[in-house]
CSV table of C-alpha atoms in Angstrom, one decimal:
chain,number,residue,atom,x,y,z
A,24,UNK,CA,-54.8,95.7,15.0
A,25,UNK,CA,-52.8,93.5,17.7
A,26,UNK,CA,-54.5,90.2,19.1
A,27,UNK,CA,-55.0,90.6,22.7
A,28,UNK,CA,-52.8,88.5,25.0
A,29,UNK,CA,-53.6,85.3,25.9
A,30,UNK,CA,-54.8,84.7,29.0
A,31,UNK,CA,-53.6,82.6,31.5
A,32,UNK,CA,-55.4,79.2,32.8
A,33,UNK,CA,-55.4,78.8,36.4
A,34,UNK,CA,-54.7,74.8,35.8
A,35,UNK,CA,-51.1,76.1,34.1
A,36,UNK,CA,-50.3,79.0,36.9
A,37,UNK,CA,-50.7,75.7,39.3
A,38,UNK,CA,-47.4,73.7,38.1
A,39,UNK,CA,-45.4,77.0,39.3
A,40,UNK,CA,-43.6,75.8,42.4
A,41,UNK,CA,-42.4,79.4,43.4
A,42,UNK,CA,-46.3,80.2,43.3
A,43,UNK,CA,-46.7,78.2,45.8
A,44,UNK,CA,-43.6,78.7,48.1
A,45,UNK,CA,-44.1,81.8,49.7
A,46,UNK,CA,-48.1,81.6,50.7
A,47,UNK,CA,-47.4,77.7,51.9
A,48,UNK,CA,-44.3,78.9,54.2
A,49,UNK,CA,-46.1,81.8,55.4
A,50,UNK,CA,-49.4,80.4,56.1
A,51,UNK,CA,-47.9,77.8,57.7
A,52,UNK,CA,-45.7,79.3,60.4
A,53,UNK,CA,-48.4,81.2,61.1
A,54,UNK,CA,-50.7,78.3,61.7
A,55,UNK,CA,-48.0,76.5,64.2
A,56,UNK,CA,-46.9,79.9,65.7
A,57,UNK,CA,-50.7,80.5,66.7
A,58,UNK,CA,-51.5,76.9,67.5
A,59,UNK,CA,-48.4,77.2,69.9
A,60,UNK,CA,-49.0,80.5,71.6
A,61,UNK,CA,-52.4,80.4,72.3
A,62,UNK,CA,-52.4,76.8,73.1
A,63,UNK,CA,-49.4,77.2,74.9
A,64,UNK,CA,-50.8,79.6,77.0
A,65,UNK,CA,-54.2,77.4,78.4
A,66,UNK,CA,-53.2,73.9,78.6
A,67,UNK,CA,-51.9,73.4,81.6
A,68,UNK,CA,-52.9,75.8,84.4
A,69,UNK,CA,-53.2,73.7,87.0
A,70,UNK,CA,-49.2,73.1,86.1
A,71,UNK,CA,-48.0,76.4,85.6
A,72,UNK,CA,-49.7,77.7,89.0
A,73,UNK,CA,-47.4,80.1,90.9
A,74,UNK,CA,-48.2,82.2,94.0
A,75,UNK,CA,-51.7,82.2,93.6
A,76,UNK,CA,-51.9,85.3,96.4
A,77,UNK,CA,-54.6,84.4,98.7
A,78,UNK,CA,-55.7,86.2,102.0
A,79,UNK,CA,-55.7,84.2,104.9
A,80,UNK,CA,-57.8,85.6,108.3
A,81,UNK,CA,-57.2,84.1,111.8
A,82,UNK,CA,-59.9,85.7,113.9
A,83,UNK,CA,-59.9,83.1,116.8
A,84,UNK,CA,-60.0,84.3,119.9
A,85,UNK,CA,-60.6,81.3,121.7
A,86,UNK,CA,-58.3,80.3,125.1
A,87,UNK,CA,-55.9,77.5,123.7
A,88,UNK,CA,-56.8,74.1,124.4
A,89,UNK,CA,-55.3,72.4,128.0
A,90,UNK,CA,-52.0,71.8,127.2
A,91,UNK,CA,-51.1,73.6,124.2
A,92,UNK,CA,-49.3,77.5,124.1
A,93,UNK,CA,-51.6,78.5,121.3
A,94,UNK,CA,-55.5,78.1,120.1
A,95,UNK,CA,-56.5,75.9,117.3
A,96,UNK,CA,-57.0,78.8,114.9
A,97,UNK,CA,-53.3,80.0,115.5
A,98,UNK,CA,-52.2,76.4,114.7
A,99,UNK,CA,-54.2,76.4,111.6
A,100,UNK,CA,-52.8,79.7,110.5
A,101,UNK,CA,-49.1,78.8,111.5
A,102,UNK,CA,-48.7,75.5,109.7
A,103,UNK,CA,-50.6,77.1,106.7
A,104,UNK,CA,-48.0,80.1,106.6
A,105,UNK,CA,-44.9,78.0,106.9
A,106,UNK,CA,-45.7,75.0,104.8
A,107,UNK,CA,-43.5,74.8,101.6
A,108,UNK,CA,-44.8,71.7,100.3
A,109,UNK,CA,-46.2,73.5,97.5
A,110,UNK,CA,-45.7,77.0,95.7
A,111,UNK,CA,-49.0,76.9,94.2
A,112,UNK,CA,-50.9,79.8,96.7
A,113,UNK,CA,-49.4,82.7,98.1
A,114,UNK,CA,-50.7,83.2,102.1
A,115,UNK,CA,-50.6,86.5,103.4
A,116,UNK,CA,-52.1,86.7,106.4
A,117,UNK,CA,-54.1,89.7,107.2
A,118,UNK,CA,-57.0,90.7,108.9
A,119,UNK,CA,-61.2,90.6,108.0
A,120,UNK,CA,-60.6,94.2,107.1
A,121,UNK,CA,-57.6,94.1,105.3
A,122,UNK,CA,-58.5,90.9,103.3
A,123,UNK,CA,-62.2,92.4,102.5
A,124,UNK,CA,-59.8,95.9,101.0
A,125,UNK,CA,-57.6,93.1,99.1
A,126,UNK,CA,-60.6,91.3,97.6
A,127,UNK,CA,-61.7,95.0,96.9
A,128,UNK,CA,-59.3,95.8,94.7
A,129,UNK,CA,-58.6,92.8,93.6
A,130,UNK,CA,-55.3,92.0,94.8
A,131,UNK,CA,-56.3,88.4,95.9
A,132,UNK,CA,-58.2,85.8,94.4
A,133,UNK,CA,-59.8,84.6,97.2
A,134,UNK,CA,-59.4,83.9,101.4
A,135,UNK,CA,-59.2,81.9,104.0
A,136,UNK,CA,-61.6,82.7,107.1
A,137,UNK,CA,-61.1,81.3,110.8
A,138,UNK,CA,-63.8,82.7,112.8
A,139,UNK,CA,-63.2,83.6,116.2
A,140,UNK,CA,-65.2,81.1,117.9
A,141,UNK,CA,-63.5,78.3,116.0
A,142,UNK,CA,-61.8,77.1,119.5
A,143,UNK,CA,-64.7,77.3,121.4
A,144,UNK,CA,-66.8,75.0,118.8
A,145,UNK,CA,-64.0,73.1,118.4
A,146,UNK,CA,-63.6,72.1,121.9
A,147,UNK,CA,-67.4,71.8,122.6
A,148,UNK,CA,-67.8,68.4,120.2
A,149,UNK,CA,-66.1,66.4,123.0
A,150,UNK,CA,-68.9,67.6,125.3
A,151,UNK,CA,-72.3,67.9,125.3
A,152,UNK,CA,-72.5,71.7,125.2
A,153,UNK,CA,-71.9,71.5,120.6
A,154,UNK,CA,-74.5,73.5,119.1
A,155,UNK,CA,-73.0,73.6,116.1
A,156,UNK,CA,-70.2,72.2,113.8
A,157,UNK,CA,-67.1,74.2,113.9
A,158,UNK,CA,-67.0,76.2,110.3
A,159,UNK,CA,-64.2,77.2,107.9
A,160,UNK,CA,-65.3,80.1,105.5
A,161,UNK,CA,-63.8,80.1,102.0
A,162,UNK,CA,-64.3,83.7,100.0
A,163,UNK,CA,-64.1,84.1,96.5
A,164,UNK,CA,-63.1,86.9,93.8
A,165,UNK,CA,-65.1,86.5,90.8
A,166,UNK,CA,-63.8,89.8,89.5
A,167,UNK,CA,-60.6,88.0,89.0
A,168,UNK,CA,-61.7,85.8,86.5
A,169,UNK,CA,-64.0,82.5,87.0
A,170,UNK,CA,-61.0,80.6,86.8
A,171,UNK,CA,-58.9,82.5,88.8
A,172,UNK,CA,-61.5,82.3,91.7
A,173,UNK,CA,-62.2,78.9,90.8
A,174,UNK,CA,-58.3,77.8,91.2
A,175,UNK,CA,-58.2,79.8,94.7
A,176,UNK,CA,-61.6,78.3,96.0
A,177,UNK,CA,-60.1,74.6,95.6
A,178,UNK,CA,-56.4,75.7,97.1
A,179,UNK,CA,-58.3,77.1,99.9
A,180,UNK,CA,-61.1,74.7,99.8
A,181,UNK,CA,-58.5,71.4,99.9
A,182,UNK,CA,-56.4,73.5,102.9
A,183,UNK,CA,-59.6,73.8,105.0
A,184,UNK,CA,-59.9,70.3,104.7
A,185,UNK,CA,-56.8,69.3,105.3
A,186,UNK,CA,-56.9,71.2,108.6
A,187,UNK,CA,-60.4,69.6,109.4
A,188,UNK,CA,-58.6,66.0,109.7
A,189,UNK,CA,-55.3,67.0,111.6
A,190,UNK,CA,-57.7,68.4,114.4
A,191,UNK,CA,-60.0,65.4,113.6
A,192,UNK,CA,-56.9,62.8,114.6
A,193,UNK,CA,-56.7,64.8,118.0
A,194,UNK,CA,-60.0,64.8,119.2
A,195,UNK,CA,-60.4,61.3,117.9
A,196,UNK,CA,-57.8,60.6,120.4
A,197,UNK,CA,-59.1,62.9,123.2
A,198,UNK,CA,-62.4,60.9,123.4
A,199,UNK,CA,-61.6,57.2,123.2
A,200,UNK,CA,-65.3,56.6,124.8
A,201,UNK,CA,-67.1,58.1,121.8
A,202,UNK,CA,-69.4,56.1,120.1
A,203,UNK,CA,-69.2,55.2,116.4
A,204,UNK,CA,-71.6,58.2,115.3
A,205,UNK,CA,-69.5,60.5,117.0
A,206,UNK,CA,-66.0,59.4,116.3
A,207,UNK,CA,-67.3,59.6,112.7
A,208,UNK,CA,-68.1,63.2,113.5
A,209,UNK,CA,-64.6,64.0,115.1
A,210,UNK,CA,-62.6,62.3,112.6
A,211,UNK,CA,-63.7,65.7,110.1
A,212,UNK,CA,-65.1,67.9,112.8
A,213,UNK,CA,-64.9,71.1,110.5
A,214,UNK,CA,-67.3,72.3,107.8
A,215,UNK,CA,-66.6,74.3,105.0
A,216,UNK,CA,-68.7,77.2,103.5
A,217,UNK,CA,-68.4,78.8,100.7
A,218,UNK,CA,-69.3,82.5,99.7
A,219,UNK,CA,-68.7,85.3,97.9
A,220,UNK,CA,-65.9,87.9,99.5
A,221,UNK,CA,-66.5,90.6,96.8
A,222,UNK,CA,-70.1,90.2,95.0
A,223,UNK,CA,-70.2,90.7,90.9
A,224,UNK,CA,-73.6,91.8,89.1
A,225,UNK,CA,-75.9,89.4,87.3
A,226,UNK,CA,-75.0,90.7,84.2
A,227,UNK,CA,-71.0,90.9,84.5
A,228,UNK,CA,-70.6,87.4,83.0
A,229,UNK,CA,-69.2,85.3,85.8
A,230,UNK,CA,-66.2,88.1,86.1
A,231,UNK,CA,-65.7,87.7,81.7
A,232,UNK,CA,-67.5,90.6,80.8
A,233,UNK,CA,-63.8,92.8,81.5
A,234,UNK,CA,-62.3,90.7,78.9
A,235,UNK,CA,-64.8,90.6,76.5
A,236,UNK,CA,-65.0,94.4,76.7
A,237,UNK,CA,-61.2,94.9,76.3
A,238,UNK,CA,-61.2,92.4,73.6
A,239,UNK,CA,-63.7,94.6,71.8
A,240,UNK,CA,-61.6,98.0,72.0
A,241,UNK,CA,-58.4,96.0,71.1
A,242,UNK,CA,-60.3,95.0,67.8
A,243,UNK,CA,-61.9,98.3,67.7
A,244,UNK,CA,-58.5,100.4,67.2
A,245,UNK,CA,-57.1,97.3,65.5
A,246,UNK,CA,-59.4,96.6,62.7
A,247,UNK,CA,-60.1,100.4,62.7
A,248,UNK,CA,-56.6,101.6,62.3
A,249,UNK,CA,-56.3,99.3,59.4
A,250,UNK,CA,-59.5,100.2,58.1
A,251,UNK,CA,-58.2,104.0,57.9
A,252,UNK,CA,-54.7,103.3,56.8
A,253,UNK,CA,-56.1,101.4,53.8
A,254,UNK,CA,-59.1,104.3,53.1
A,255,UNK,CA,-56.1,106.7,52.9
A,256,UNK,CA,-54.1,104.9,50.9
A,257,UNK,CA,-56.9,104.1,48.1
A,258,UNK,CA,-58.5,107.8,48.6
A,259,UNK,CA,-54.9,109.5,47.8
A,260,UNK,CA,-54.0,107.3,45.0
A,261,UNK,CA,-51.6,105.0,46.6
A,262,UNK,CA,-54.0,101.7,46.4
A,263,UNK,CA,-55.8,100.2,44.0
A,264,UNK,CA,-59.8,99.9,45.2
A,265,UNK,CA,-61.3,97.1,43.9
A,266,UNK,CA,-65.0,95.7,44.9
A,267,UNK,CA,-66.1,93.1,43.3
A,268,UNK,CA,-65.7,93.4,39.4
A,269,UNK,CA,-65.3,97.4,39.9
A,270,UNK,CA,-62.1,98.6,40.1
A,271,UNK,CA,-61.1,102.6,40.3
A,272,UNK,CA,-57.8,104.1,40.8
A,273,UNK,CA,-57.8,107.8,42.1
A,274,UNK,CA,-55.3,110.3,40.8
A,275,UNK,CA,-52.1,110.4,43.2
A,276,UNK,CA,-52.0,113.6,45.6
A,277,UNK,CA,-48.1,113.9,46.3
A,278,UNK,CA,-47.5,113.6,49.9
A,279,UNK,CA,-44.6,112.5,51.9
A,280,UNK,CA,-44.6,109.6,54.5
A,281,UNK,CA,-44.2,111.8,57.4
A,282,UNK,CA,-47.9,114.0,56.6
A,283,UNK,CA,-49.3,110.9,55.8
A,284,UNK,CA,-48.8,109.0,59.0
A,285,UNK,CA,-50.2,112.7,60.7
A,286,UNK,CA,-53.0,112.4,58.2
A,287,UNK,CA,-54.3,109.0,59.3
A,288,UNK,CA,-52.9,109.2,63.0
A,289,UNK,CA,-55.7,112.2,63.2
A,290,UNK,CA,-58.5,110.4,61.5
A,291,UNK,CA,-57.6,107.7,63.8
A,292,UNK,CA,-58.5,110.4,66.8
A,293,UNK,CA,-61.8,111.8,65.7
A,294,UNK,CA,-63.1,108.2,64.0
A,295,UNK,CA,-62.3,106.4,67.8
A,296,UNK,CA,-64.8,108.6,69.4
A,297,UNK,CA,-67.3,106.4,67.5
A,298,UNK,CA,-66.7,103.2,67.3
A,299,UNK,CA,-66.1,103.4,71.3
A,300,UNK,CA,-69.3,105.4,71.8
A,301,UNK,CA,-70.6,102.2,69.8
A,302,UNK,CA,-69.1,99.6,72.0
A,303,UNK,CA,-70.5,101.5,75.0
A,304,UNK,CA,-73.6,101.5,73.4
A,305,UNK,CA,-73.8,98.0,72.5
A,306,UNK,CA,-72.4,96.7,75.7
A,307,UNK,CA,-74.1,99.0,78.2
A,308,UNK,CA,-77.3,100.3,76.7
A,309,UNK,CA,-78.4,97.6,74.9
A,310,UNK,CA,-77.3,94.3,76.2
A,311,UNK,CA,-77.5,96.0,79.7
A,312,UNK,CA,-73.4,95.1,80.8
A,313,UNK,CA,-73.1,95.9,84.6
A,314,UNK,CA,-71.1,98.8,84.9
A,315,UNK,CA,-70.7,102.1,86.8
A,316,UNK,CA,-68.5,105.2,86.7
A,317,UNK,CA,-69.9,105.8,82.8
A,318,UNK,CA,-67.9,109.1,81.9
A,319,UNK,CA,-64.5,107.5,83.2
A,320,UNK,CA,-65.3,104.3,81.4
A,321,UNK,CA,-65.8,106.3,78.3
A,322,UNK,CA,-62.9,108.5,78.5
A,323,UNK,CA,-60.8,105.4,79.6
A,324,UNK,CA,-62.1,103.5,76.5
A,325,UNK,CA,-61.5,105.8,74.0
A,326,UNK,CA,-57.6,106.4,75.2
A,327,UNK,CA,-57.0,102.6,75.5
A,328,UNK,CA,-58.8,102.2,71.7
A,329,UNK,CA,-57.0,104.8,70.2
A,330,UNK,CA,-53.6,104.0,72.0
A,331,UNK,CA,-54.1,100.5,69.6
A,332,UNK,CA,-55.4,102.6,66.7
A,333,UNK,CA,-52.3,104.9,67.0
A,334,UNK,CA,-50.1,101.6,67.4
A,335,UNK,CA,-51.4,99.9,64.1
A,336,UNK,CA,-50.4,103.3,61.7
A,337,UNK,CA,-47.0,103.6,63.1
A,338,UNK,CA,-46.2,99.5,62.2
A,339,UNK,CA,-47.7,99.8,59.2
A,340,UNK,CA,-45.6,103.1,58.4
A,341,UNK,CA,-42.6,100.8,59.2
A,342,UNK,CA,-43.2,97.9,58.3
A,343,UNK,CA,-45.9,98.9,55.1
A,344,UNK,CA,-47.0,95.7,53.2
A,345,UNK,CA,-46.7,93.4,56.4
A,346,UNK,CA,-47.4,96.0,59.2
A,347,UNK,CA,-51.1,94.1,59.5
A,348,UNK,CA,-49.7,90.9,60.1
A,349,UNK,CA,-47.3,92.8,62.6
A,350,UNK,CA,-49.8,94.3,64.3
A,351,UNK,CA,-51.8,91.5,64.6
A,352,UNK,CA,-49.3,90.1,66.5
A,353,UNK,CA,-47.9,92.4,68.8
A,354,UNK,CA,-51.9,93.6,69.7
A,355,UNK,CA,-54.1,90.3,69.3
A,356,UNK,CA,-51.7,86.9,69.0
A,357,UNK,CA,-49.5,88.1,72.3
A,358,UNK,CA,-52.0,89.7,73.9
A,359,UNK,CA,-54.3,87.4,74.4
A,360,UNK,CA,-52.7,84.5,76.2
A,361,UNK,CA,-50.6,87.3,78.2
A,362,UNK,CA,-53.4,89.4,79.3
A,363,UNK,CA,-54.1,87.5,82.7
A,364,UNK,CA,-57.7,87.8,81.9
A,365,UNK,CA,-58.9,84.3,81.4
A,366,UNK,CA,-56.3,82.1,82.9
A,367,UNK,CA,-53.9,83.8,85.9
A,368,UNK,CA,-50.9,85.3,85.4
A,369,UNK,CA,-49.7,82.6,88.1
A,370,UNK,CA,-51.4,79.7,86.3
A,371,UNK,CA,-49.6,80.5,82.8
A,372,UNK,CA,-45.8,79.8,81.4
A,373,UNK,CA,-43.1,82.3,82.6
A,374,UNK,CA,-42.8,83.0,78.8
A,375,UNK,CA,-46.3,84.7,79.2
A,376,UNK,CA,-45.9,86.3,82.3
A,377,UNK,CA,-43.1,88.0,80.8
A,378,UNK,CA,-45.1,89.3,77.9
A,379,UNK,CA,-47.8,90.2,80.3
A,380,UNK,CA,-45.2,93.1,81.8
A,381,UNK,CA,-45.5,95.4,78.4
A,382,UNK,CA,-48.1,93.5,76.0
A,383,UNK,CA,-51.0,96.0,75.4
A,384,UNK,CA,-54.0,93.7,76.4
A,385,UNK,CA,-52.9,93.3,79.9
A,386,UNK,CA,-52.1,96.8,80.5
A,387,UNK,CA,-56.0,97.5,79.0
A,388,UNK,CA,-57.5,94.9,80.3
A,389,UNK,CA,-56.7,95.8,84.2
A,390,UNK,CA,-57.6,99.0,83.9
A,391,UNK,CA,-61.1,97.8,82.3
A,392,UNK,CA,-61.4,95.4,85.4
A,393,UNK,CA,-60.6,98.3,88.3
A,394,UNK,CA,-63.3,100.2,86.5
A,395,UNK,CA,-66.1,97.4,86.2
A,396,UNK,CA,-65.9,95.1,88.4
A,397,UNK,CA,-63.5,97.3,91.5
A,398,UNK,CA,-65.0,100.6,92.0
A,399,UNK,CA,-62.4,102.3,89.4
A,400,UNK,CA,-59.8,101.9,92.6
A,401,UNK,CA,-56.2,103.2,91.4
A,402,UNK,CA,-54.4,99.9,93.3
A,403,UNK,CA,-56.6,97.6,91.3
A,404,UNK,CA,-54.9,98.5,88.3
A,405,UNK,CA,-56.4,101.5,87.1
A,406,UNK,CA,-53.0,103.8,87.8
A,407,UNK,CA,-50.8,101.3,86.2
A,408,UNK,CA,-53.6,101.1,83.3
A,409,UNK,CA,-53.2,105.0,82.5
A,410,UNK,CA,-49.4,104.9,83.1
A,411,UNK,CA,-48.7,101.9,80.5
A,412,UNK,CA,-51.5,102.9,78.1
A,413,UNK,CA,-50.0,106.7,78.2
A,414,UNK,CA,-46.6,105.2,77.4
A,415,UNK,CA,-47.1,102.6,74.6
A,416,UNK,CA,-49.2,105.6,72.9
A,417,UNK,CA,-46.2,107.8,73.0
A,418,UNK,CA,-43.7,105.5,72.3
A,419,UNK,CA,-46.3,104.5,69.4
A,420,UNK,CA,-46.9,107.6,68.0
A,421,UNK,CA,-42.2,108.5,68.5
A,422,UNK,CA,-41.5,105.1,66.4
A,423,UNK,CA,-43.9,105.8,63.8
A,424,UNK,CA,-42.6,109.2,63.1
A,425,UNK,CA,-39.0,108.6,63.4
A,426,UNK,CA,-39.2,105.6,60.9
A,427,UNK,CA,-41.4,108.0,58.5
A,428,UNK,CA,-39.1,110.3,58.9
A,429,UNK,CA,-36.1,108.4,57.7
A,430,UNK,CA,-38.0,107.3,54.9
A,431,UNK,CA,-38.3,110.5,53.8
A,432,UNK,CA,-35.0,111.5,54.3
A,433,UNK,CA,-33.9,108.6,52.2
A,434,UNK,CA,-35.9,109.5,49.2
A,435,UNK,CA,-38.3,106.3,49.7
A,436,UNK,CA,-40.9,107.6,48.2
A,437,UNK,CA,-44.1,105.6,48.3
A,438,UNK,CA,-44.8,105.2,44.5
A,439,UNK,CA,-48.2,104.7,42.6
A,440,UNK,CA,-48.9,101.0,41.5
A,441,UNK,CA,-49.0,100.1,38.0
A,442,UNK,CA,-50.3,97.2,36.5
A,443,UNK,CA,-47.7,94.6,35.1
């Protein structure tokens, strides 16, 4: 009878430098490479800001002032428009309607509002015929993002007060007589009020709850796709399955790469339809997520999940023992500092906005924001949503079958694992 083999001490396996090597390189670059993207995305938005687009509404209507070819609101508007001192907003000057359909659909992040009396009141602090002092509205977009409102509210915010001083300087000098209480007034004649141009729910997390939910059907065809390729892998032989101390190993059903990427590809269909119907139920029934247009945001869910799902089996087809990390790359690491959901697409590296033309989160996570928070509108996203998420699941489901393919026609078959 032979003695059994010695076994080997964990203390000894320690000394082996090539033991270490490859989990110490990978683990690292994967530490600095996720430390740099998603850092690299957040740090400095203030920065990176870029054409923040932001609606700007002259509604004065006012006679202009003795001696002056326009009214004050037309002066505001004009040095506003064609000031190039900085590139961090975007004007375009509209009108209340058309800005109130741009905040809408999201297409701004917030607006400017001169009200057409703003002459009038303007005028009437030299005299004593002011009722009230002159006021500048400032509208906000929470469905673009708390920061992205918040970033527009302090562009539009610090322009309202700049223009409150330059008229300031000239009344100041129109009424040389005024006492010290009401030079104090003319010096900033013009308020500034804040509200909301395009009201969220209570329960739509301060404009997060878009995010959070297109995080959750990213992870959801993620981790599920995984979850599936693995379960086919063990159930057909091709993995070991180990739990715990037990460890069984099926008998091997010959199949070719090609039937196997069908195989899980379809139980990545039917198993989507629950874990979004989960989300949904999670997010909507039971923690009571504002949102509207039920069926659409059900079928739009389930295409967006599985788009991911469908994704995550055709890298791992190509790319087998590292199609996880892969994945996790292309759906998760990229995705989220590209998405546009948290920070602005204007208030992020060029690197990102880049990413944020093909990167899956984005494309999802606009199409989940039309739907919530915009009335499901087509031009807040929603058509470009079902264009690019129709796309990356085609082009998915063509690059997963033409690399099984070749496989197959090269004779690499996927063999059963034996222990060493």
């Amino acid at each position: 009878m032979n003695d059994p083999a010695p076994q080997a001490r964990a203390s000894a396996l320690l000394g082996r430098p090539k033991l270490w090597v490859m989990p110490a390189v990978l683990s690292g670059l994967l530490a600095l490479l996720l430390s740099l993207l998603y850092m690299g995305g957040i740090v400095n938005p203030q920065g990176d800001l870029k054409d923040l687009p932001i609606a700007l509404v002259n509604a004065d209507t006012g006679k202009p002032p003795a001696g002056q070819e326009q009214n004050l609101g037309t002066q505001i508007a004009t040095a506003i428009m064609s000031d190039t001192s900085s590139d961090k907003a975007d004007w375009r000057q509209l009108t209340r309607a058309q800005a109130q359909d741009e905040l809408d659909s999201g297409k701004v992040y917030g607006a400017l509002v001169i009200p057409a009396d703003f002459t009038a009141s303007v005028g009437a602090l030299t005299t004593t015929g002011a009722t009230a002092r002159p006021t500048l509205t400032v509208l906000t977009n929470p469905g673009k993002g708390s920061l992205g409102s918040s970033l527009a509210g302090q562009i539009t915010t610090q322009t309202a007060h700049q223009a409150s001083q330059t008229i300031g300087k000239e009344l100041t000098r129109s009424a040389p007589r005024a006492d010290a209480t009401q030079k104090l007034l003319l010096a900033d004649p013009v308020a500034v009020a804040t509200e909301v141009g395009h009201p969220l729910g209570a329960h739509s997390g301060l404009g997060l709850t878009a995010f959070y939910y297109t995080l959750l059907l990213v992870l959801a065809g993620f981790m599920g796709g995984n979850i599936i390729s693995n379960g086919v892998d063990t159930a057909l032989g091709y993995a070991d399955n180990e739990i715990g101390p037990w460890h069984t190993r099926l008998p091997t059903v010959p199949i070719n790469r090609t039937q196997t990427l069908l195989l899980k590809m379809a139980m990545t269909a039917g198993i989507t339809v629950i874990t979004v119907s989960l989300v949904m139920l999670a997010c909507v029934t039971i923690l009571d997520m504002d949102a509207t247009h039920l069926p659409l945001l059900w079928i739009y869910s389930y295409c967006a999940s599985l788009a991911v799902g469908l994704g995550v089996q055709a890298i791992n087809a190509a790319f087998g023992g590292i199609g996880q990390l892969v994945s996790m790359f292309v759906f998760i690491v990229l995705g989220l500092p590209s998405s546009g959901a948290t920070v602005p697409l204007q208030a992020v590296p060029a690197f990102y906005r880049f990413l944020s033309h093909f990167e899956p989160m984005r494309q999802l996570g606009d199409g989940v924001r039309a739907i919530l928070y915009f009335d499901a509108r087509g031009d807040a996203g929603l058509t470009r949503a079902w264009t690019m998420t129709a796309l990356g699941a085609a082009l998915g489901i063509l690059f997963g079958f033409a690399m099984a393919a070749y496989y197959d026609r090269k004779g690499h078959k996927r063999l059963t694992p034996q222990p060493a």
